[in-house]
Amino acid sequence: MDERTALGLLADRLPSAGDDAAVVDGQVVTTDMLHDRTDFPDGTTRYTAGWRAVGASLSDVAAMGAAATAAVAVYAAPSFDGAELADFVDGAADVCESVDAEYVGGDLDDHVEFTVATTALGETDDPVLRSGARPGEAVCVTGTLGRSAAALRLFERGEVERANALFRFSPRIAAGRALAGSATAMMDSSDGLARSLHQLAEASGCGMAVESPLPIDESVDDVAEDGADRLELGAFFGEDFELVCTVPEDELAAVREDVPVDLTRIGTVVEREALGASNQRGGAAENRVTLDGDALPDRGYTH
Amino acid sequence: MDERTALGLLADRLPSAGDDAAVVDGQVVTTDMLHDRTDFPDGTTRYTAGWRAVGASLSDVAAMGAAATAAVAVYAAPSFDGAELADFVDGAADVCESVDAEYVGGDLDDHVEFTVATTALGETDDPVLRSGARPGEAVCVTGTLGRSAAALRLFERGEVERANALFRFSPRIAAGRALAGSATAMMDSSDGLARSLHQLAEASGCGMAVESPLPIDESVDDVAEDGADRLELGAFFGEDFELVCTVPEDELAAVREDVPVDLTRIGTVVEREALGASNQRGGAAENRVTLDGDALPDRGYTH
């Protein structure tokens, strides 16, 4: 059973879960695990690992439109090197400070593989779920896409300094807060833009018609082999931690002024029928999201 | 560098950490990682694993004298079996329900070894730290000691049903709440009674004179080879998740009525000098805690 199937199985048992983070009495909590083999390519510094691991959980808080308050981490490794551990904590503390949250420590564990488990906390009285998108609304994304995909190529090339810098993304807490009053559906792009759009469309029972150009990061242009590869890295690869959201047309101009990063309108929420979606199994999912009129496949990074 | 040294190194960087849990604006948060090789012997059911892993974090909340509100977990394994996963979630949810907290899910991760990272949240306006013990106060422990040590022996013998039952401990949230108004120092016994006493004594700058008999669980009598082995399992092995605390003499009778489990007085807080402790390195730590007048070594389970 893959992770997605397993998560689906658990949805009935865990009514508070299922979105980017759980919300209990206004308290937001989300947890993740990253590890060497899949998440930290050769050349990733411990500072970057601390920043990125804690940042990934902060991104889930941002996706709920919540303020971030605190984060903790378990640092598990085959052995403990004082300098590496201090670097990790500095990275974790710095990413928290960048969003006005406090890194309050955690635990150490002896483990066969370098593994980091992070938990971030936040607060909101009015969380933005994935399920509120309505036809006619604008589909938007913060920042630029493909930075992590570009970083992986740079790690392979040995350009580790630039790759580490791209890996240390800014969790979109401030953007999420600014969007919270207007966005009708929101999640982060950690599974890739394409899968995020499908998940928002599915949760909201609608379709999405997206148009080029997408805001693909310029670092992707430096590493992509051709146009198809550029789209692959920008729209499917994921691990980017931007916010993907839907905003009513008449609130878009105002919210864009409040959001402290670029907010690019990439498309429009449509009725599912408008995309020729069938209610039968098979065709429906593929047709839920289109890019320039063609079906945008529901694939991407599976965590 | 071992975990204890590494944790000491980080203490300066993380002022909110260092106790059983961090406290930020009355919000308590604590995180742990458990895994197959070190924490779940052959025969441990996934239901027990879910109960125990989440329970370990709830125990840290209890040690602060806080109410528990919610918990999350990352379930990481080489593959996902639907029934195992459901059992794990049931165990996690049931231990939360037993202390009036909500299990709100978490994440799944693909990992070489079955690994669980748990985080528990709680609330308190007046956390009980480790540092408030004063000479003359009573040293107390909830429940009985050695259940996990006995369980390990039973797992080895193939008595898995009884072993699993012993492994599913009750996090002492209600006891911690009842003790919160009176206890001057408190932690859980997950590192073993001996080490817990040393840590409370060190944090509080005092000594502790403990007397037999200790409240060692009757399951230990069934598996111990002799008296020395019984003391080893009951006082040093740890992983028990009882509360070890200090309470002013004149509040002991009243607090004992409020605590819903047995609260055994095992000794008295004393001046460090009363135990003949020297201020020089070496002898001081060993002499900080005595059992029936002899030094109780500062050793136990290192997580």
XYZ file of C-alpha atoms in Angstrom:
606
model
C 0.000 0.000 0.000
C 1.461 3.407 -0.901
C 1.383 6.406 1.431
C -1.486 8.107 -0.339
C -3.718 5.026 -0.085
C -2.757 4.597 3.557
C -3.552 8.231 4.346
C -6.937 7.808 2.685
C -7.599 4.764 4.842
C -6.960 6.794 7.975
C -9.108 9.775 7.024
C -12.232 8.298 8.606
C -10.470 7.589 11.890
C -8.920 11.022 12.207
C -11.494 13.740 11.556
C -9.150 16.535 12.673
C -6.434 15.486 10.240
C -6.397 15.418 6.449
C -5.452 18.997 5.655
C -1.908 20.426 5.775
C -2.193 20.603 9.553
C -4.636 19.613 12.280
C -6.512 22.320 14.165
C -7.672 21.775 17.758
C -9.303 24.710 19.535
C -7.514 27.245 17.367
C -4.189 25.513 17.930
C -2.511 24.318 14.730
C -0.156 21.331 14.829
C 1.668 19.518 12.057
C 4.481 16.997 11.959
C 6.875 15.655 9.312
C 9.839 13.379 8.939
C 12.751 13.914 6.561
C 15.766 11.709 6.127
C 19.101 11.355 4.465
C 18.319 8.991 1.648
C 15.282 10.836 0.291
C 15.505 14.415 1.485
C 19.083 15.525 2.069
C 21.293 15.022 -0.990
C 25.072 14.808 -0.620
C 26.316 18.308 0.056
C 23.369 19.435 2.186
C 24.797 21.185 5.227
C 23.381 20.497 8.670
C 22.432 24.190 8.846
C 20.388 23.787 5.672
C 18.909 20.522 6.970
C 17.745 22.234 10.162
C 16.313 25.183 8.254
C 14.579 23.016 5.670
C 13.169 20.347 7.993
C 11.660 22.836 10.412
C 10.663 25.065 7.482
C 8.661 22.218 5.936
C 6.481 22.023 9.040
C 6.185 25.806 9.252
C 4.992 25.727 5.637
C 2.099 23.488 6.684
C 1.171 26.053 9.335
C 1.307 28.761 6.648
C -0.997 26.697 4.437
C -3.718 26.949 7.110
C -3.405 30.750 7.106
C -2.138 30.545 10.680
C 0.503 32.429 12.643
C 3.473 30.271 13.653
C 4.329 30.084 17.349
C 6.911 27.366 17.968
C 8.668 24.344 16.541
C 10.505 21.290 17.879
C 12.618 18.619 16.221
C 14.047 15.186 16.899
C 17.584 14.898 15.508
C 18.428 11.246 14.961
C 21.780 10.076 13.640
C 24.260 7.202 13.909
C 26.558 9.474 15.943
C 26.551 13.015 17.290
C 29.070 15.574 16.102
C 28.939 18.720 18.214
C 29.543 21.139 15.357
C 26.986 19.477 13.085
C 24.399 19.463 15.826
C 25.014 23.127 16.611
C 24.692 23.974 12.903
C 21.425 22.084 12.696
C 20.019 23.928 15.695
C 21.161 27.264 14.265
C 19.348 26.533 11.000
C 16.214 25.440 12.854
C 16.316 28.507 15.094
C 16.947 30.886 12.204
C 14.035 29.656 10.076
C 11.776 30.001 13.127
C 13.035 33.507 13.796
C 12.342 34.434 10.154
C 8.630 33.841 10.790
C 8.473 35.150 14.379
C 8.259 31.689 15.909
C 10.463 30.153 18.588
C 12.557 27.020 18.140
C 12.278 25.321 21.513
C 14.472 22.267 21.033
C 13.410 18.676 20.996
C 15.215 15.416 21.381
C 18.155 13.381 20.159
C 17.983 9.783 19.093
C 20.465 7.184 17.955
C 19.411 5.954 14.510
C 20.899 4.047 11.592
C 20.108 6.907 9.167
C 20.208 10.674 9.685
C 16.522 11.360 10.283
C 14.752 14.511 11.389
C 11.207 14.652 12.750
C 9.807 18.142 13.069
C 6.637 19.567 14.544
C 5.410 23.129 14.146
C 2.697 24.883 16.116
C 0.531 27.801 15.112
C -2.608 29.669 15.995
C -5.644 30.661 14.009
C -9.312 31.213 14.720
C -10.257 30.770 11.099
C -8.178 28.131 9.306
C -8.172 28.051 5.513
C -9.048 24.523 4.378
C -8.614 22.911 0.978
C -12.284 22.602 0.294
C -13.653 26.101 -0.255
C -12.771 26.901 -3.900
C -15.733 28.036 -6.021
C -16.053 28.518 -9.803
C -15.019 31.950 -10.988
C -12.334 32.474 -8.361
C -8.705 33.158 -9.250
C -6.105 30.394 -8.788
C -2.868 31.871 -7.396
C 0.575 30.830 -6.264
C 3.131 32.683 -4.131
C 6.774 33.156 -5.135
C 8.349 30.965 -7.784
C 8.293 27.250 -8.538
C 11.048 24.717 -9.082
C 13.734 25.966 -6.698
C 14.156 22.618 -4.960
C 14.222 20.731 -8.243
C 16.911 23.091 -9.514
C 18.817 22.658 -6.247
C 18.908 18.874 -6.710
C 20.471 19.292 -10.155
C 23.005 21.717 -8.669
C 23.852 19.259 -5.867
C 24.518 16.646 -8.561
C 26.815 19.084 -10.347
C 28.693 19.854 -7.138
C 27.460 23.459 -6.952
C 26.638 22.921 -3.302
C 26.682 26.489 -2.053
C 24.044 27.664 -4.513
C 22.093 24.443 -4.026
C 22.042 24.901 -0.251
C 20.827 28.479 -0.666
C 17.951 27.318 -2.891
C 17.105 24.595 -0.366
C 16.650 27.167 2.417
C 13.222 28.390 1.375
C 11.148 31.028 3.174
C 8.066 29.529 4.825
C 5.126 31.642 3.647
C 3.711 32.427 7.077
C 3.276 36.155 6.419
C 1.725 35.474 3.016
C -0.590 32.881 4.529
C -1.719 35.337 7.194
C -2.391 38.001 4.553
C -4.313 35.495 2.428
C -6.299 34.042 5.335
C -9.132 36.538 5.156
C -9.662 36.093 1.426
C -8.431 32.690 0.281
C -11.215 30.114 -0.019
C -8.890 27.120 -0.361
C -5.151 26.820 0.242
C -2.333 24.302 0.634
C 1.389 24.300 0.114
C 3.076 23.081 -3.048
C 5.257 20.470 -1.367
C 3.774 17.723 -3.568
C 4.247 19.847 -6.696
C 1.965 22.428 -8.304
C 0.097 19.876 -10.426
C -0.776 17.569 -7.532
C -1.632 20.537 -5.305
C -4.103 21.831 -7.904
C -5.677 18.383 -8.172
C -5.972 18.094 -4.417
C -7.609 21.522 -4.060
C -9.945 20.740 -6.979
C -10.875 17.361 -5.532
C -11.457 18.705 -2.018
C -13.543 21.568 -3.396
C -15.459 19.525 -5.974
C -14.484 21.785 -8.855
C -12.055 22.055 -11.747
C -9.171 24.423 -12.445
C -8.143 25.937 -15.758
C -4.523 27.070 -15.554
C -2.683 29.098 -18.218
C 0.968 29.649 -19.065
C 3.278 31.241 -18.210
C 3.728 29.705 -14.769
C 6.035 31.560 -12.353
C 8.935 29.151 -12.718
C 12.097 30.184 -10.878
C 15.001 31.426 -12.974
C 17.260 28.835 -11.360
C 15.258 26.228 -13.262
C 16.236 27.853 -16.568
C 19.886 27.306 -15.656
C 19.481 23.554 -15.217
C 16.582 22.472 -17.457
C 17.463 20.533 -20.592
C 14.500 21.785 -22.629
C 10.992 23.167 -22.315
C 9.473 19.839 -21.261
C 12.119 19.394 -18.582
C 11.508 22.951 -17.381
C 7.798 22.192 -16.947
C 8.636 18.923 -15.205
C 10.862 20.664 -12.678
C 8.550 23.632 -12.198
C 5.097 22.056 -12.119
C 5.562 18.434 -11.060
C 8.686 17.982 -8.984
C 7.449 19.822 -5.911
C 9.187 20.199 -2.543
C 8.807 23.928 -3.054
C 6.690 25.076 -0.148
C 4.922 27.902 -1.938
C 1.233 28.513 -1.241
C -1.327 27.497 -3.860
C -4.705 29.102 -3.235
C -7.992 30.340 -4.633
C -9.164 33.926 -4.128
C -12.448 35.593 -5.124
C -11.951 37.779 -8.191
C -13.027 41.000 -6.481
C -10.596 40.569 -3.565
C -7.532 39.742 -5.616
C -6.157 43.271 -6.064
C -6.437 44.101 -2.357
C -4.965 40.834 -1.109
C -2.071 41.101 -3.532
C -1.084 44.377 -1.864
C -1.065 42.711 1.546
C 0.930 39.642 0.572
C 4.651 40.390 1.038
C 5.771 38.197 -1.885
C 4.716 37.930 -5.507
C 1.254 36.423 -5.843
C 0.780 35.212 -9.405
C -2.636 34.472 -10.818
C -2.184 31.277 -12.821
C -5.781 30.427 -13.665
C -9.436 30.229 -12.775
C -11.625 27.848 -10.798
C -14.218 26.283 -13.116
C -17.124 23.873 -12.869
C -15.938 20.315 -13.272
C -18.290 19.883 -16.206
C -16.643 22.769 -18.023
C -13.536 20.619 -18.432
C -15.513 17.705 -19.841
C -15.032 15.725 -16.647
C -17.058 12.583 -16.366
C -18.453 11.287 -13.116
C -17.219 7.850 -13.950
C -14.010 6.516 -12.520
C -10.922 7.016 -14.591
C -11.458 10.060 -16.721
C -12.611 12.354 -13.950
C -9.386 12.969 -12.072
C -7.307 13.548 -15.171
C -9.732 16.140 -16.476
C -10.110 18.078 -13.273
C -7.171 20.399 -13.987
C -6.011 21.748 -17.344
C -2.936 23.680 -18.446
C -3.556 25.764 -21.567
C -6.555 23.581 -22.292
C -4.818 20.215 -22.041
C -5.247 17.860 -19.089
C -2.541 18.419 -16.444
C -1.719 14.978 -15.040
C -2.236 14.296 -11.345
C 1.273 13.270 -10.535
C 4.108 14.689 -8.504
C 6.112 14.068 -5.416
C 4.650 11.478 -3.057
C 5.930 11.970 0.459
C 29.751 12.415 21.760
C 26.878 10.694 23.592
C 23.338 12.052 23.714
C 23.658 13.434 27.216
C 26.782 15.437 26.350
C 25.136 16.663 23.161
C 22.020 17.761 25.040
C 24.200 19.650 27.510
C 25.924 21.401 24.621
C 22.575 22.617 23.323
C 21.220 23.861 26.650
C 22.721 27.311 26.191
C 21.225 27.716 22.740
C 17.752 26.612 23.719
C 16.602 28.386 26.875
C 13.035 27.075 26.560
C 14.170 23.468 26.380
C 15.983 21.299 28.916
C 13.089 20.088 31.029
C 10.743 17.241 30.124
C 8.928 19.585 27.744
C 9.243 23.133 26.468
C 6.720 25.745 27.563
C 5.876 28.723 25.341
C 3.132 31.076 26.517
C 1.479 28.367 28.594
C 1.593 25.932 25.702
C 3.532 22.754 26.445
C 5.224 20.848 23.612
C 7.429 17.794 23.647
C 8.677 15.391 21.000
C 10.262 11.939 20.955
C 11.373 9.264 18.548
C 11.117 5.521 19.141
C 12.202 2.772 16.799
C 12.205 -0.917 16.187
C 15.725 -1.854 17.167
C 15.795 -0.088 20.534
C 12.206 0.408 21.634
C 9.888 -2.241 20.203
C 11.020 -5.787 20.998
C 9.835 -8.698 18.861
C 6.226 -9.351 19.789
C 5.249 -5.709 20.337
C 1.931 -5.200 18.572
C 1.343 -2.106 16.491
C -1.494 -1.220 18.871
C 0.972 -1.292 21.779
C 3.536 0.658 19.730
C 0.996 3.426 19.030
C -0.117 3.522 22.667
C 3.432 3.514 24.029
C 5.016 5.988 21.595
C 2.300 8.594 22.027
C 2.139 7.781 25.748
C 5.852 8.572 26.127
C 5.244 12.119 24.909
C 2.116 12.477 27.028
C 4.246 11.443 30.016
C 6.520 14.419 29.377
C 3.461 16.678 29.426
C 2.427 15.069 32.729
C 5.890 15.739 34.145
C 5.297 19.476 33.704
C 2.063 19.242 35.696
C 0.165 20.192 32.547
C -3.140 19.086 31.046
C -2.756 17.204 27.760
C -4.592 18.565 24.734
C -3.454 16.769 21.582
C -0.836 14.507 20.041
C 0.481 13.731 16.567
C 2.798 11.051 15.231
C 4.868 10.252 12.175
C 4.635 6.536 11.317
C 7.650 5.539 9.250
C 8.161 2.018 7.947
C 9.621 0.118 4.997
C 6.074 -0.620 3.822
C 2.525 0.129 4.898
C 0.178 -2.606 5.953
C -3.363 -1.320 6.339
C -4.229 -3.434 9.389
C -0.977 -2.600 11.198
C -1.434 1.090 10.511
C -5.020 1.026 11.746
C -3.909 -0.803 14.921
C -1.205 1.790 15.520
C -3.689 4.628 15.137
C -6.153 2.890 17.473
C -3.446 2.557 20.131
C -2.418 6.187 19.708
C -6.024 7.374 19.845
C -6.858 5.225 22.877
C -3.931 6.447 24.989
C -4.913 10.032 24.129
C -8.532 9.353 25.067
C -7.377 7.894 28.403
C -6.010 11.323 29.345
C -8.714 13.477 27.695
C -6.480 14.501 24.805
C -7.161 14.176 21.082
C -5.022 12.199 18.656
C -5.096 14.302 15.520
C -3.041 12.227 13.106
C 0.294 13.077 11.619
C 2.235 11.816 8.674
C 3.546 8.681 7.017
C 7.079 8.227 5.810
C 8.960 5.522 3.970
C 11.916 4.459 6.140
C 14.379 1.580 6.391
C 13.383 0.875 9.998
C 10.004 1.091 11.732
C 10.322 4.475 13.411
C 7.762 6.582 15.239
C 8.141 10.271 16.032
C 5.547 11.614 18.420
C 4.674 15.071 19.673
C 2.288 15.869 22.511
C 0.790 19.219 23.398
C -0.484 20.459 26.717
C -1.447 23.550 28.632
C -0.386 24.954 31.969
C -0.020 28.387 33.481
C 2.330 27.137 36.153
C 4.704 24.417 34.931
C 6.527 22.286 37.484
C 10.250 22.370 36.688
C 13.040 20.115 37.919
C 14.767 22.798 39.901
C 12.575 23.618 42.887
C 13.323 20.851 45.404
C 14.322 22.101 48.879
C 15.782 20.257 51.897
C 13.170 18.737 54.166
C 10.659 17.990 51.420
C 9.372 14.497 50.714
C 10.614 12.596 47.651
C 7.742 10.686 46.053
C 6.963 8.460 43.097
C 3.646 7.530 41.506
C 2.560 3.961 40.774
C 5.109 1.154 40.614
C 8.551 0.791 39.070
C 10.022 -1.799 36.739
C 7.024 -2.689 34.567
C 8.859 -2.058 31.287
C 11.925 -3.962 32.452
C 9.719 -6.900 33.407
C 7.951 -6.638 30.046
C 11.260 -6.993 28.212
C 12.021 -10.222 30.061
C 8.532 -11.474 29.231
C 8.987 -10.609 25.535
C 12.189 -12.674 25.603
C 10.293 -15.582 27.139
C 7.570 -15.338 24.505
C 4.890 -14.198 26.971
C 3.893 -11.497 24.551
C 0.344 -10.839 25.695
C 1.362 -10.014 29.260
C 4.404 -8.119 27.999
C 2.284 -5.980 25.703
C -0.101 -5.199 28.555
C 2.804 -4.055 30.761
C 4.145 -1.949 27.884
C 0.871 -0.009 27.636
C 1.421 2.249 30.620
C -0.937 4.975 31.834
C 0.505 8.453 31.288
C 0.235 10.223 34.646
C -1.567 13.321 33.391
C -4.203 13.317 36.151
C -1.560 12.694 38.816
C 0.600 15.473 37.378
C -2.314 17.884 37.479
C -3.063 16.975 41.083
C 0.606 17.375 42.018
C 1.081 20.642 40.113
C -0.014 22.888 42.960
C 2.261 21.245 45.513
C 5.222 19.587 43.797
C 8.361 21.731 43.850
C 10.278 19.607 41.317
C 9.060 16.847 39.024
C 10.076 14.729 36.041
C 9.135 11.353 34.668
C 11.090 8.185 35.368
C 11.773 7.311 31.744
C 15.535 7.308 32.392
C 15.091 5.165 35.501
C 14.426 6.162 39.105
C 18.120 6.535 39.990
C 18.933 8.862 37.119
C 15.713 10.830 37.662
C 16.639 11.424 41.307
C 20.119 12.565 40.266
C 18.694 14.925 37.674
C 16.222 16.474 40.123
C 18.965 16.784 42.741
C 21.380 18.352 40.284
C 18.818 20.816 38.895
C 17.748 21.769 42.421
C 21.240 21.918 43.938
C 20.400 19.488 46.726
C 20.768 15.855 47.747
C 18.224 13.082 48.220
C 18.209 10.376 50.871
C 16.023 7.489 49.716
C 15.006 4.495 51.832
C 13.796 0.992 51.029
C 11.356 -0.460 50.276
C 10.879 1.090 46.832
C 7.484 0.514 45.162
C 8.724 -2.076 42.700
C 6.011 -3.662 40.556
C 5.035 -7.251 41.368
C 5.709 -8.212 37.743
C 9.389 -7.627 38.520
C 9.275 -10.279 41.247
C 8.158 -12.802 38.634
C 11.178 -12.236 36.405
C 14.026 -11.091 38.662
C 16.820 -13.566 39.334
C 17.644 -12.235 42.784
C 17.488 -9.142 44.956
C 20.224 -7.301 43.064
C 18.509 -8.005 39.761
C 15.198 -6.819 41.222
C 16.786 -3.496 42.207
C 18.430 -3.212 38.784
C 15.112 -3.650 37.006
C 13.167 -1.467 39.398
C 15.526 1.440 40.061
C 17.883 1.649 37.097
C 16.290 0.216 33.977
C 13.744 2.957 33.448
C 11.298 3.399 30.571
C 8.582 3.421 33.200
C 6.935 6.794 32.846
C 5.999 7.257 36.471
C 6.331 10.726 38.041
C 9.198 11.379 40.440
C 8.655 14.531 42.485
C 9.322 16.459 45.652
C 6.494 17.726 47.865
C 6.613 19.893 51.020
C 6.070 17.760 54.122
C 2.946 19.625 55.249
C 1.183 19.249 51.882
C 1.848 15.552 51.422
C -1.277 14.176 53.062
C -3.603 16.465 51.135
C -1.951 15.944 47.760
C -1.960 12.185 48.268
C -5.743 12.310 48.486
C -5.969 14.204 45.202
C -3.603 12.001 43.217
C -5.624 9.179 41.599
C -2.799 6.603 41.841
C -0.560 5.455 44.682
C 1.933 8.133 45.649
C 4.756 6.550 47.612
C 7.095 8.568 49.767
C 10.531 7.081 49.118
C 12.757 9.590 50.876
C 13.660 13.129 51.849
C 15.397 16.040 50.162
C 18.590 16.885 52.058
C 21.388 19.426 51.891
C 24.147 18.207 49.620
C 26.612 18.507 52.479
C 24.550 16.141 54.606
C 25.542 13.325 52.260
C 29.208 14.156 52.547
C 29.280 15.473 49.004
C 32.410 17.287 48.018
C 32.390 20.286 45.732
C 35.218 18.834 43.750
C 34.628 17.027 40.499
C 34.190 13.300 40.735
C 32.797 12.524 44.131
C 30.028 15.075 44.124
C 27.627 13.501 41.653
C 27.910 10.018 43.115
C 27.126 11.235 46.599
C 24.171 13.377 45.663
C 21.645 10.553 46.094
C 21.730 7.723 48.627
C 19.671 4.560 49.042
C 19.585 3.323 52.645
C 22.685 5.419 53.308
C 24.793 4.104 50.417
C 25.488 6.124 47.265
C 22.947 5.359 44.525
C 24.889 5.460 41.252
C 23.893 7.952 38.569
C 23.261 5.489 35.819
C 20.245 4.289 33.911
C 18.692 4.311 30.524
C 20.186 6.843 28.130
C 17.728 7.715 25.380
